Every structure is written in C-alpha cells, then in structure tokens.
XYZ file of C-alpha atoms in Angstrom:
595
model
C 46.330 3.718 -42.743
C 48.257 3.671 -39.405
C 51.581 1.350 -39.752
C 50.821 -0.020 -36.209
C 54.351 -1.156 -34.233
C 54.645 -4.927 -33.904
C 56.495 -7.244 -32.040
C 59.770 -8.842 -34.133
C 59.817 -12.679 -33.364
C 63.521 -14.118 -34.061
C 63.631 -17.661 -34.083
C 67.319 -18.579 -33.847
C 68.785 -22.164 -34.414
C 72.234 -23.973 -34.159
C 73.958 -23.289 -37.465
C 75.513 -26.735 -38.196
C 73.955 -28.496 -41.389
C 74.039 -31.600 -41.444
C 71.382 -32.802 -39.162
C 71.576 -30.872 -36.173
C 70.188 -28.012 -37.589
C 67.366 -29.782 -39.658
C 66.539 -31.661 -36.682
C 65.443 -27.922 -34.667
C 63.872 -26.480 -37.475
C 60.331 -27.510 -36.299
C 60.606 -27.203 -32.843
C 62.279 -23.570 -33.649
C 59.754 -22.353 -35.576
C 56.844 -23.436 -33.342
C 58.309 -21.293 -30.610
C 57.964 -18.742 -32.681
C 54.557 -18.992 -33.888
C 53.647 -20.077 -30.246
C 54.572 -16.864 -28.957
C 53.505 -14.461 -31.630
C 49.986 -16.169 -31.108
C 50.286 -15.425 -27.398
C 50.951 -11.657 -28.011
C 48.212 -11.583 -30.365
C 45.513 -13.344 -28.936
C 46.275 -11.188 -25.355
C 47.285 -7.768 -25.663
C 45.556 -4.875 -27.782
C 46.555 -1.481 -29.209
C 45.255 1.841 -27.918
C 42.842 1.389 -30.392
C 41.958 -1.734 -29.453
C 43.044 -4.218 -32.382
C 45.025 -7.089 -31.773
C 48.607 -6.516 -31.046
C 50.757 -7.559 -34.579
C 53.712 -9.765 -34.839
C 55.729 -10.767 -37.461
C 58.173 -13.781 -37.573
C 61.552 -14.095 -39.688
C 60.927 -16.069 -43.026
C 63.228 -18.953 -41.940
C 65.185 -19.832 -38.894
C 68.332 -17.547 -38.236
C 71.443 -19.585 -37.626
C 73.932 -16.768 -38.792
C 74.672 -13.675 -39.678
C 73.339 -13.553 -43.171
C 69.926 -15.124 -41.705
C 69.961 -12.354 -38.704
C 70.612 -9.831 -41.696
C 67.487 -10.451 -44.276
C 65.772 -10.486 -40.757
C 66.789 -7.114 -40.055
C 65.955 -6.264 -43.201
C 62.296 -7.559 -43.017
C 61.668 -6.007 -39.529
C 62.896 -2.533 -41.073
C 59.947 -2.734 -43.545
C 57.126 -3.514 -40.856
C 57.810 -1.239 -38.510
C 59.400 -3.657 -35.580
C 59.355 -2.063 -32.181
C 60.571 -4.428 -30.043
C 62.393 -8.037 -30.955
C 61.823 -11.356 -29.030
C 64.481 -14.074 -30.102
C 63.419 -17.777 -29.449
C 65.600 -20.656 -29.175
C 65.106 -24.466 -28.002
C 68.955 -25.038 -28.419
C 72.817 -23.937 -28.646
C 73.304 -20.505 -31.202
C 76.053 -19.164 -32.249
C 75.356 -15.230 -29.815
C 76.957 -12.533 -31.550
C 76.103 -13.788 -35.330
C 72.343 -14.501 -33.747
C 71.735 -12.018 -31.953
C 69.836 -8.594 -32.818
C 71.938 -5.294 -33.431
C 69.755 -2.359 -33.900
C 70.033 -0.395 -30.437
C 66.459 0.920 -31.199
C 64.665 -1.957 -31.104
C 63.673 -3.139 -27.073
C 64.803 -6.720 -26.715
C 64.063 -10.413 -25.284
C 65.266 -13.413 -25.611
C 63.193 -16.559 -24.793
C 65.771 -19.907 -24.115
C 64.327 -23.156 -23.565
C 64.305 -24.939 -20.176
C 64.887 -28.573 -21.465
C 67.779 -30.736 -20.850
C 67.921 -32.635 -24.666
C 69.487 -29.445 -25.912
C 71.104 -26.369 -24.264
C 68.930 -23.321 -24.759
C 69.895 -22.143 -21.261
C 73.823 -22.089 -22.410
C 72.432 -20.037 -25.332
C 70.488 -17.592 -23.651
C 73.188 -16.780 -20.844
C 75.523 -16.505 -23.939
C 73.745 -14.116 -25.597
C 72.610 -11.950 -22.987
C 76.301 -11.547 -21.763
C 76.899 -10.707 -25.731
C 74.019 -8.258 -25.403
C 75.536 -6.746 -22.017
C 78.966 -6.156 -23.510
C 77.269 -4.735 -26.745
C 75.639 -1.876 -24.639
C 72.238 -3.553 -25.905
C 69.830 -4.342 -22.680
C 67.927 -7.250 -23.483
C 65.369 -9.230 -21.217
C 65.981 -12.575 -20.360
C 63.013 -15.094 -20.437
C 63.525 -18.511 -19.032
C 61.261 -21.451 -17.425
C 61.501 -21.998 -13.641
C 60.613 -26.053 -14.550
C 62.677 -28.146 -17.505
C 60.355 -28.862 -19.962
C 60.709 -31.848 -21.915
C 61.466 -31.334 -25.571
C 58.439 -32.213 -27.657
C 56.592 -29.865 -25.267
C 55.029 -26.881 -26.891
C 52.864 -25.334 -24.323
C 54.006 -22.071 -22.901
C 54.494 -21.984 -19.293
C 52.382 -19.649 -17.056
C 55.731 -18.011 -15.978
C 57.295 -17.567 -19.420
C 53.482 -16.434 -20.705
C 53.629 -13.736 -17.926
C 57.071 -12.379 -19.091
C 56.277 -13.052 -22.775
C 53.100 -10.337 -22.343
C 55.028 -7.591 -19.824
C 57.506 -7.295 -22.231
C 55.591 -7.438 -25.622
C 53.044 -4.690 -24.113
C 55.616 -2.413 -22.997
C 57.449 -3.018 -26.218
C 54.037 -1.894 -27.728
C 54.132 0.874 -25.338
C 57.027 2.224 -27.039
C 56.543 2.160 -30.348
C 52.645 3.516 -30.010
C 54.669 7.125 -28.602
C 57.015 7.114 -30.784
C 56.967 9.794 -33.584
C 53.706 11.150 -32.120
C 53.391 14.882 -30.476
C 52.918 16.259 -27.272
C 50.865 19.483 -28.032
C 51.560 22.441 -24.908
C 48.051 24.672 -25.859
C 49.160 27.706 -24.499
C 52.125 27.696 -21.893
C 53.423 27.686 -18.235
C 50.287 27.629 -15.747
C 50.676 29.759 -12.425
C 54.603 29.056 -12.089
C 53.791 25.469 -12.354
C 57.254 23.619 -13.187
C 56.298 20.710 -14.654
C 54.514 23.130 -17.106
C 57.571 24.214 -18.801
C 57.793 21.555 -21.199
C 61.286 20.168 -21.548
C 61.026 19.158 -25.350
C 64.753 17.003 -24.812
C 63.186 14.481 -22.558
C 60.144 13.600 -24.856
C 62.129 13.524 -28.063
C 64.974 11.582 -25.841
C 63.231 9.357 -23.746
C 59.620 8.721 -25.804
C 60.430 9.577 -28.710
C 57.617 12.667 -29.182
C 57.869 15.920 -30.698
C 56.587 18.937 -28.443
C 54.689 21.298 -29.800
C 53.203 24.629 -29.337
C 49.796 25.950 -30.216
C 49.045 29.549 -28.670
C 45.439 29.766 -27.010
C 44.780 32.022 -29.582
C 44.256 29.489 -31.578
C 40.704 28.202 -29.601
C 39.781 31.534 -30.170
C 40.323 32.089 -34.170
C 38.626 28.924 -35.006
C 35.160 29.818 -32.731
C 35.131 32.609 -34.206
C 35.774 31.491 -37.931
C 33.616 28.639 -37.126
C 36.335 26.083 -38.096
C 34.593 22.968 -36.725
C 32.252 20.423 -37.978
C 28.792 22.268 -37.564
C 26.788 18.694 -37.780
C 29.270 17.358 -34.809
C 28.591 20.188 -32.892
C 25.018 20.032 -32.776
C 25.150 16.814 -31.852
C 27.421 17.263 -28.764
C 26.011 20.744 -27.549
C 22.285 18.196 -27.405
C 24.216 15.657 -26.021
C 25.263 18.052 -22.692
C 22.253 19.637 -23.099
C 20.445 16.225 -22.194
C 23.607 14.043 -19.710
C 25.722 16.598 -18.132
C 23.191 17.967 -15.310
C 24.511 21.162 -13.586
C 24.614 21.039 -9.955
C 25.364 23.406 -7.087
C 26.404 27.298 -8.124
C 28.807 28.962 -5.480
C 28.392 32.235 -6.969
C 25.272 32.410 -6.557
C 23.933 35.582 -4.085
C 27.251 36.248 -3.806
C 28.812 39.981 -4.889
C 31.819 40.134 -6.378
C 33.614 43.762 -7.040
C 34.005 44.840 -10.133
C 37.057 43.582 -11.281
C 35.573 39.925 -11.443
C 31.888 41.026 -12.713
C 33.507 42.726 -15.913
C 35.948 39.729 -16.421
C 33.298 37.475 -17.614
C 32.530 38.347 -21.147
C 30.696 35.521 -22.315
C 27.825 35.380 -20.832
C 26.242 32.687 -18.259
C 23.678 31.245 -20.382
C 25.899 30.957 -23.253
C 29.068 28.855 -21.607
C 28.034 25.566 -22.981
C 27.595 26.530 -26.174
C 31.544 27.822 -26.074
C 32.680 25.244 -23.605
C 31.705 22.730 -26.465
C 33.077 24.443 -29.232
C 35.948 24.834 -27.244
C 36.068 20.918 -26.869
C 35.486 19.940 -30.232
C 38.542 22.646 -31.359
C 41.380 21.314 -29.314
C 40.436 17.603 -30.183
C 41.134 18.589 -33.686
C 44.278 20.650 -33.121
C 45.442 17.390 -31.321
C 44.027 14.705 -33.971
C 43.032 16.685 -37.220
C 39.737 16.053 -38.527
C 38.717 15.340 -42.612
C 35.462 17.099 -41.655
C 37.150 20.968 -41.826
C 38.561 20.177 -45.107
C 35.841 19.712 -46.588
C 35.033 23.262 -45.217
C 38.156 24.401 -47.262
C 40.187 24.079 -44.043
C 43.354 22.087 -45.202
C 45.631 23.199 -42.958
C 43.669 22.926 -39.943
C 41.971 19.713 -40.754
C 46.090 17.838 -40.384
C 46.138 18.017 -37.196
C 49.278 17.421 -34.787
C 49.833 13.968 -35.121
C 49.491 14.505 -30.896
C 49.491 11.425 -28.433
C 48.335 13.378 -25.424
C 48.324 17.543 -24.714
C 48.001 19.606 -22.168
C 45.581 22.932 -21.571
C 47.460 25.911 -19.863
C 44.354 27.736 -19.111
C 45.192 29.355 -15.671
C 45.586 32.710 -15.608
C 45.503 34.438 -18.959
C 42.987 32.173 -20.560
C 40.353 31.503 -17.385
C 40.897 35.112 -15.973
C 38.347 36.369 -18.427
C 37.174 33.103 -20.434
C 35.369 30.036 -19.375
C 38.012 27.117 -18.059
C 38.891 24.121 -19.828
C 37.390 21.255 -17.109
C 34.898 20.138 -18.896
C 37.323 19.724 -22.193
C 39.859 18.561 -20.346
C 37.780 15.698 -18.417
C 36.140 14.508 -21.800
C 39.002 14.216 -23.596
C 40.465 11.710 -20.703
C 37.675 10.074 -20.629
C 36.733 6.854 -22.550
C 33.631 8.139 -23.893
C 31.699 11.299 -25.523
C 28.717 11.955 -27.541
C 29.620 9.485 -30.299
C 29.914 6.884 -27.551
C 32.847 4.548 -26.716
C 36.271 5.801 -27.702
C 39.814 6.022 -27.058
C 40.600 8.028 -24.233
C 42.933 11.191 -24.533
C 45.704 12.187 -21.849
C 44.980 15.655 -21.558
C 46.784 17.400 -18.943
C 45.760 20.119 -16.637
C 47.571 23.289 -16.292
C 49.502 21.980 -18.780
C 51.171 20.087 -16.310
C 53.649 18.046 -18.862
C 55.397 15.893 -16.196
C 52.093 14.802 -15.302
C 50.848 14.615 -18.980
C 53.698 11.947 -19.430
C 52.711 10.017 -16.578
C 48.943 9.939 -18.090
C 50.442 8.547 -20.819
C 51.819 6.102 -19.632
C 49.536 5.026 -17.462
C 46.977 4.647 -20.189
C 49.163 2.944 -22.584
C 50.129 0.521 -20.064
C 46.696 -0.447 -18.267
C 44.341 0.499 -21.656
C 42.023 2.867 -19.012
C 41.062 6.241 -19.056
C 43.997 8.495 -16.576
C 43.034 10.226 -13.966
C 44.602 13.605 -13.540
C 44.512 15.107 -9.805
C 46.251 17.170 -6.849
C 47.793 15.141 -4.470
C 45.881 17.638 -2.135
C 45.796 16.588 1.510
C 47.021 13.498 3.770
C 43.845 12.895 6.217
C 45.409 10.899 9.653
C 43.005 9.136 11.446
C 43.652 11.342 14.241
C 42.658 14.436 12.388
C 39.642 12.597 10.758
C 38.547 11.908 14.099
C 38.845 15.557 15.665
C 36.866 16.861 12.310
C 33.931 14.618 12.071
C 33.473 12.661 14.877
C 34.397 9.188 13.664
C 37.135 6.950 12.993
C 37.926 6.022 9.576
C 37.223 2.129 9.419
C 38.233 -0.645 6.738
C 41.111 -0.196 3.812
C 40.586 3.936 5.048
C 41.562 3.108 8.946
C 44.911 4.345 8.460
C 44.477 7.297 6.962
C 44.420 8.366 3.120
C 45.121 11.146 0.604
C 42.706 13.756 -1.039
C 43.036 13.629 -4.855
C 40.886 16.395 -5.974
C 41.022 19.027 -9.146
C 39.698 21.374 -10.789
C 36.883 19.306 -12.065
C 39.029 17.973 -15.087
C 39.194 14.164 -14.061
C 38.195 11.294 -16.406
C 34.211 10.727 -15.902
C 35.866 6.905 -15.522
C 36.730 7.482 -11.913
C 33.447 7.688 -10.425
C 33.725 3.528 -10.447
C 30.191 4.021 -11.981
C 31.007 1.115 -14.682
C 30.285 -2.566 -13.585
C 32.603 -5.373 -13.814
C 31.279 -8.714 -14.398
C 30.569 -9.067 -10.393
C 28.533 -5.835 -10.457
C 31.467 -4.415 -8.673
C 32.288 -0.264 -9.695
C 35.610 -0.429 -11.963
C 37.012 1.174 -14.938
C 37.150 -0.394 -18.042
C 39.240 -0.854 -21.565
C 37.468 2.145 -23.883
C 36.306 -1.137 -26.163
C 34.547 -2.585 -23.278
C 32.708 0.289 -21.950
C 28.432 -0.104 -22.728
C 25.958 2.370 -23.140
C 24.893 1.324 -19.054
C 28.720 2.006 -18.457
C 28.278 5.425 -20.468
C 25.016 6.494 -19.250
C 26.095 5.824 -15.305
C 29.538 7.253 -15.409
C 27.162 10.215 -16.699
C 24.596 10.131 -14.227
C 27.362 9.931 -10.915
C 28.659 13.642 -12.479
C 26.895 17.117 -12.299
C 28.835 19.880 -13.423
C 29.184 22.474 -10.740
C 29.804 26.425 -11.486
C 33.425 27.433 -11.222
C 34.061 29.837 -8.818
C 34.368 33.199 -9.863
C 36.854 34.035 -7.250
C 39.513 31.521 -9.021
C 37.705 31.812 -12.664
C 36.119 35.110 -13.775
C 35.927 33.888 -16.996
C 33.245 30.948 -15.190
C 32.902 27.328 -16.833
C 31.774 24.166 -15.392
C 33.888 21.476 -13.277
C 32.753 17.502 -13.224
C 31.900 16.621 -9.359
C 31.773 13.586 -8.688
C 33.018 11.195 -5.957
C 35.063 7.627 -6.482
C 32.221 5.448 -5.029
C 33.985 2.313 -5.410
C 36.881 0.655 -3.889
C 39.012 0.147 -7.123
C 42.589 -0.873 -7.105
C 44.627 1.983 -8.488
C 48.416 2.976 -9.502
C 49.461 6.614 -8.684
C 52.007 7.958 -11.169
C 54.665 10.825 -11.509
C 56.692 11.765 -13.384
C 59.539 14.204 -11.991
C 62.060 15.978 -13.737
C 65.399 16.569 -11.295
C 68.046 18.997 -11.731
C 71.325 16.282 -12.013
C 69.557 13.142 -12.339
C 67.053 13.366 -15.253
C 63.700 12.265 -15.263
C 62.099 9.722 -12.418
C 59.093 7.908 -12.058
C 56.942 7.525 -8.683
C 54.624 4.497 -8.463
C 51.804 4.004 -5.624
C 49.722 1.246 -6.054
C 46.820 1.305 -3.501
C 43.097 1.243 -3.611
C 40.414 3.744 -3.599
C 38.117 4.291 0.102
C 34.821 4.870 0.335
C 34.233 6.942 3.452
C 31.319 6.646 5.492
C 28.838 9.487 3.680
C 28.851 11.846 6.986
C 32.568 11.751 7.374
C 33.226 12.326 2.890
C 30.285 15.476 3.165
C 32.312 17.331 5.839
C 36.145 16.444 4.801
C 34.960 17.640 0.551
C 33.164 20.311 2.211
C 36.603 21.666 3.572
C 38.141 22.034 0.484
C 36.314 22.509 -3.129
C 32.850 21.062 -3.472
C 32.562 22.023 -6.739
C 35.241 19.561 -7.495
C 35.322 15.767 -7.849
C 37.027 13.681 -5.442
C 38.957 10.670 -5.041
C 40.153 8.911 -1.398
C 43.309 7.167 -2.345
C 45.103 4.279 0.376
C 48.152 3.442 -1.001
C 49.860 -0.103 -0.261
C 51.925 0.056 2.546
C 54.930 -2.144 3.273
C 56.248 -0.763 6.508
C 59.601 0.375 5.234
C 60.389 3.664 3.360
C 58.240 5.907 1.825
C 55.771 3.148 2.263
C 55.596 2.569 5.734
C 52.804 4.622 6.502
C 50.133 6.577 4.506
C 51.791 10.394 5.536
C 54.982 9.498 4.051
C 53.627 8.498 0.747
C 52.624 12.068 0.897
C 55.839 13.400 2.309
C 57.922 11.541 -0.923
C 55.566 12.867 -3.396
C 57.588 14.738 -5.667
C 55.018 17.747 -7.376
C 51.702 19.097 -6.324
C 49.872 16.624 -8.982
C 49.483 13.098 -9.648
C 48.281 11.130 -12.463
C 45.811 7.441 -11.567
C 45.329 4.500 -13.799
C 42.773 1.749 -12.745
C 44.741 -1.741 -11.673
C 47.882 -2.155 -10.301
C 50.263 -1.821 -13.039
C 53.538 -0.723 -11.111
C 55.287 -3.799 -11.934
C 54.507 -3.202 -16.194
C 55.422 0.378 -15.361
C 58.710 -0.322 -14.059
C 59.291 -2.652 -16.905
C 58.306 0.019 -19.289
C 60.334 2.909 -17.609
C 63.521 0.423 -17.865
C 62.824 0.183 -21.167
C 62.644 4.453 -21.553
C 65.799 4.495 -19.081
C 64.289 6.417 -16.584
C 65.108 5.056 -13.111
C 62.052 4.820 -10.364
C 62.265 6.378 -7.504
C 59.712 5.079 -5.205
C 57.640 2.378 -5.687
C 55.428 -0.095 -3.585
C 56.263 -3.184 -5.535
C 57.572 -6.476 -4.488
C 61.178 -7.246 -5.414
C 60.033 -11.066 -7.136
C 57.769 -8.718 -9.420
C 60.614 -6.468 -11.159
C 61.151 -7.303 -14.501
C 64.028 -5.182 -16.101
C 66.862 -6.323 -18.477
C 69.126 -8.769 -17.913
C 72.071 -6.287 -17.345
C 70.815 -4.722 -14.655
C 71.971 -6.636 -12.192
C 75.361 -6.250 -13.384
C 74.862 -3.162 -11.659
C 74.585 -4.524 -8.808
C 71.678 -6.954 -7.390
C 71.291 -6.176 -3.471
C 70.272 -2.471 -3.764
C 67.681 -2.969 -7.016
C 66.774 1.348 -6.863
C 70.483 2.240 -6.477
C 71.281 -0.361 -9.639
C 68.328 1.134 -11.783
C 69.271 4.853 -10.818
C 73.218 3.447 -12.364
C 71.865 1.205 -15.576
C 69.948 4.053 -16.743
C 72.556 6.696 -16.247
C 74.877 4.515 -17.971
C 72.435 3.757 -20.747
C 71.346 6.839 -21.448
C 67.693 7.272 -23.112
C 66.570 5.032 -25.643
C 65.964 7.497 -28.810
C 69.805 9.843 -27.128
C-alpha cells in the first residue's frame, strides 16, 4: 500500500498556563483543522485521491510539544509542515527543525492577539536557521472569533501544500534512462547528482536490450496484450505513408527486419514491456517472472531510441505518446512522463509539469519561430487573432500526449485537457479520433514505426517548460506561459507541410510583456535554452516557480507577474528589487534540498 506524503499541520500556541494558553486552545486548533480540510477537500495526488494531512495531537507551545510532533510526523511520512498560530509563540522552541521537510507558517491577521509579531519572529528564526520557510499572512485583520479562511490566505495555503505534495510524490522514486545518449543530445546524458540532489530520484539504467529479451521470452501479460493489440487494431487509424513509391538503396531496405505488416504487433509489445520495466506488473509473476514483475519503482523515463535502436527496429512514438498520455486501452489513467530521445532535462520538466497542473505533458521541439512577415511571404496571408504576432512550431517525432489535440471538452464545450480522473470515454474516443498514425520515414527510421499526427485544434492556455543544466550555475528552469493558435486551415496545411507531416503539431503564442525575453515572440525563441521543450495545459508558472524554490533551482526566464511569486520568506533577504538575481543567490546559497 503506497505511504502517500502528507501535509504536517503544526498548530502552535503561547506557552503560558494559566489562562492565556487555555484561552487559544480552541481557536488554535480550529486553524488547524480549517486548513487541513482546505488541502484536502482541494488538491489531489497523481493518482487522484485526496491530498492527506495530519495535525499534531495537541497544541505545541514548547519544545517538548514541537518534539512528540516531530516524532508523529516521522511516522506518517510528512513532506512538507504548515505551522498555524492566532497569537504570540515562543519561535525557536515552536518552530520546526528538520531541514527536509518544506515549510509555512500561517499567522493570524487580528489585532486581539499578535500572530503577526509571531510569524515575523519565527520566520527571522527560520532565516537565521538556514531553514526557508513561507510566510502566509491576511492582507485584511480579521476579527478573532472569525474562522473562515480568506481567499488570499486559501490561495497561498493550496500553492504551497501542492508543491509540498509535489515533492514528496518524487521523492525516492526512479528516473529509468532505457538505453542511453540519443544523437549527441546533451540533456540525454543523465546527470544522476541533480535528481538524487534536487528531487530526490534515483537514475537508473536499463539497456534496450532489455525490450528485446522480454519479446522474445514473451515476458508480458498475454491476456493484456490481446486486448491492446485489438484496441489499435480498432482506434489508432493509420494515415498518410511517405515511403510509399519511393526507392530507397539498399542500405535502408535491409535495415528493416521486422516486417511492415507485423509493426503493431511489436510496437505494442514494445509498449506494454517498458511500462512494466518502469512500474512492475504482478501479472509476470505469476508467469514465474519475479524479478521482472518489481519493476523500477520509476516516476517518469525516457526512450533513447535514435540511432542504434530505430536504425534497424521500429521507433518508440507510439510508446512514448501513450505512456504520456492520460489514457490507453484500459481507459482513464495516470499519465506517464516519458521522454523522447531520452532527453532527461526535458523528462524533468515533464515531471514537473504534470505533478504540478495534474495533465498529461507534452513533449516537443521548439522547432521554428514563424514572423508574421515570413508567414505572409509563404502563404499568402497574415496571421490574425492571439497568432498575429507570430508563434513557434512545437512539433516531434510523433511522441506527444494524444491530450494535446484539445479534442476533450470542458464544461463550455471548449477543446482542453483534463485531470486523468476526469477524462470520459467521449474525451477518450475523440482525443482518438483527432490522431492517425502516419509511417515513419524510412530515411530517418529504417527500422519504420508509426508517429501520432495530429494538430492542437484548440486555443488552450499552456506553460512551456525547461529544464537546463549549466556548466557553473546548476540546474535552471524556463517558464512560457502562452496559449495555443489555431491557424487559418490554408495557412497550417502549407507551414506543417514544410517541415514533417507525418508529425503532430502544436502553434504555441507565448505571453508577451514587452521587456526581456518576453518582449516579442522571436526572442522567446532566441532565450530558449535546448532544442526541446516540455507543455502542460494551464498556466502554472507561478506554482512552478513556487515549486522550483522549493527544489532550489533558480528560474531563468519566466513570463510571470512579480505580485504572483510566491517563494520563501528569506528570499528577499537576498535582495527584493532584482527578484531573478535574488533567486539565482538564495538557491546558490541554499544549496538543493535532499545536498
């Protein structure tokens, strides 16, 4: 049974007995219970149960207290802690020591007692400490018998408790690397310090071998496959074939050695073997396969496949895409951040993506910035609407989640992309029906294979993510928020036509703010730090930058407004005019969380 990671409330109280302290007890407690109810009623696991809390069994006015409440959070697997407080505590015997838990404190905004005092104590306790802790206080005194939550303490209360969440959900799991570097691709070679140090994930290795010992042992649930192999057989429609009336020389035509006809049958084998590697499955053990049927405890993965596995085999698109997706042949489930190319950087931005907006991630190239000039000169026509001022190709290999076609329907009958729990068989069945799978081109893959094409036909909101490991400075994190275009259907046939059209694609505007990297579409481009990106429905760049203050990774470009950053309280101790430069310091100071 999964131990999920839950939320640590702390409700801390003025020590003095005698009637101060018995007069706070309620009002302390409720606090407490108010919040954890908040959490749980509002924000979900990956799996999508309600997120847990658990409160300290009595008030903590002390250091005792704030001891058997340490004690009790080491037993239930405590994450993150949020201390509450209506009134004057006593800081350093109050507040919470272990560095590895992330941190809040809620104080009061009344006037009857002085939970502000508290809070400003604390947090100055928690800055000298070296222990980063969010501050969460009331813009409007609230008088003291009132126990409603404000909107503005609600709205911290949640970023920090799902980031907190965020955290503990990665932590322990595995990143499995199936197979290696792709085609000198850097963020490919997996840097195993900066997921153990900043995420706290294992990295591990499984050779590509290993796809091919278990198709041919046949270690995979025989039943399942049947089911899926009907399952393609009857929703994923292949469309257009490049390679066909084509001749190829020799050297491709001998490359392929499974056969045409027979690539679904290994694509889906293929599929079903790599989910297990990542997850295990009790299904092989009852085939005698004990070892296999463990799994690797994995959190997301990536699929080298380019060259030495697609030069002669089919690729790993279709995999890849499903696996992302929120959906497969046994319906609704959790997606999977599966990165192409084993593109790790980009695997870890998938992740957290997902974790942080509870949607399928989109994995792309940030292929081509389209001015309105050149759009013009190529088709004829002027982009018009959110697209008027130009917009970026994000196109693959046909591995992108079958989520971004926008096929799913919001509540308005608008396209969107929805929690894995909230996606219907209508959802399923369209997301399905917007996707053929095209031929890959023998040209790139010999071994041949299938690629999802589709196109975004929906203006969504979405958040464009990278991660970006520098030489010096550590890991950073990019964050575009911006919507997705849809282009009149002329001017989308010829602009896909010029590039892959075997491939699905996505028209991405990002937000622009007229200064920086975001002052026009090209230079969102220009500051783009690696060939790939990874997408997330919503715009989540403000519970991103929460959560990578959190990781101590500093962000280096971002389209969000300044009143929107949430990051601990001792941040601006590094300074509070130039917020980038003072993240860039904190974290370098800091370190990462798990060091």
């Amino acid at each position: 049974m999964m131990s999920y990671p839950k939320i640590g409330i702390r409700p801390t109280i003025d020590g003095r007995w005698g009637g101060v302290r018995e007069s706070l007890e309620g009002q302390t407690m409720g606090m407490a219970k108010a919040a954890a109810k908040l959490i749980s009623e509002n924000l979900k696991y990956a799996d999508g149960t309600p997120v847990q809390c658990v409160i300290a069994d009595t008030t903590i006015g002390g250091g005792a207290e704030a001891g058997k409440c340490a004690e009790k959070f080491a037993t239930e697997n405590v994450c993150g802690t949020l201390t509450v407080t209506p009134c004057w505590c006593y800081g350093s015997e109050t507040m919470d020591m272990d560095p590895l838990t992330v941190k809040a404190v809620w104080g009061f905004n009344g006037t009857e007692r002085p939970g502000a005092v508290y809070l400003a104590a604390v947090l100055a306790a928690h800055a000298q400490k070296g222990l980063p802790a969010f501050s969460i206080y009331g813009h409007d005194v609230q008088d003291a018998n009132n126990e409603t939550v404000p909107s503005d303490v609600q709205e911290k209360i949640l970023r920090f408790a799902k980031c907190a969440v965020v955290v503990g959900q990665m932590k322990n799991k595995a990143y499995v690397n199936v197979g290696s570097v792709a085609m000198g691709i850097a963020g490919s070679y997996i840097d195993a310090d900066f997921w153990q140090k900043y995420l706290g994930i294992r990295a591990e290795w499984v050779d590509m071998t290993e796809i091919l010992r278990r198709i041919k042992l046949e270690i995979y649930d025989h039943a399942e496959y049947d089911k899926a192999y009907a399952w393609v057989k009857e929703y994923c429609k292949e469309g257009f074939d490049k390679n066909a009336g084509k001749s190829f020389p020799e050297i491709i035509t001998k490359s392929k050695v499974v056969p045409a006809e027979k690539d679904w049958e290994f694509i889906v084998k293929q599929t079903l073997v790599v989910r297990d590697i990542m997850l295990g499955n009790p299904k092989i053990d009852e085939m005698g396969w004990h070892e296999e049927a463990l799994g690797r405890n994995a959190i997301a993965g990536g699929f080298q496949g380019q060259r030495m596995w697609t030069d002669w085999l089919p690729n790993g698109d279709f995999m890849e895409a499903i696996l992302c997706s929120t959906f497969d042949w046994n319906g609704a489930r959790q997606p999977i951040p599966f990165a192409t190319e084993n593109d790790t950087m980009n695997g870890a931005a998938m992740l957290l993506g997902s974790l942080v907006s509870d949607k399928a991630p989109l994995f792309s190239d940030v292929r081509t910035y389209w001015s309105p000039e050149a759009v013009e000169r190529v088709t004829g026509k002027k982009p018009e609407g959110i697209a008027a001022n130009g917009f970026i190709h994000l196109i693959n290999s046909g591995a992108t989640a079958l989520d971004g076609t926008g096929a799913s329907k919001n509540e308005k009958g608008e396209g969107c992309m929805k929690e894995w729990w909230n996606m219907t068989e209508e959802d399923i069945k369209a997301c399905l029906a917007a996707t053929d799978w095209e031929r890959a081109d023998y040209e790139y893959f010999r071994g041949g294979g299938f690629s999802s094409h589709f196109k975004t036909d929906a203006e969504m909101p979405i958040t464009m993510i990278r991660m970006n490991m520098v030489d010096g400075v550590g890991p950073t994190l990019q964050i575009a928020e911006g919507y997705t275009a849809v282009l009149d259907p002329e001017v989308h046939h010829i602009l896909d036509m010029r590039t892959d059209r075997t491939w699905p694609t996505t028209w991405f505007v990002p937000k622009l703010t007229g200064e920086g990297a975001f002052k026009d579409v090209y230079s969102v481009m220009a500051n783009w730090g690696a060939n790939h990106g990874a997408s997330v429905y919503g715009h989540v760049g403000k519970d991103l930058i929460t959560l990578a203050s959190m990781l101590r990774i500093p962000v280096a470009l971002h389209n969000v407004e300044d009143d929107d950053l949430y990051r601990p309280h001792s941040w601006a101790a590094f300074g509070t005019k130039d917020l980038e430069s003072a993240d860039y310091r904190a974290c370098k100071e800091y370190g990462p969380l798990y060091k």
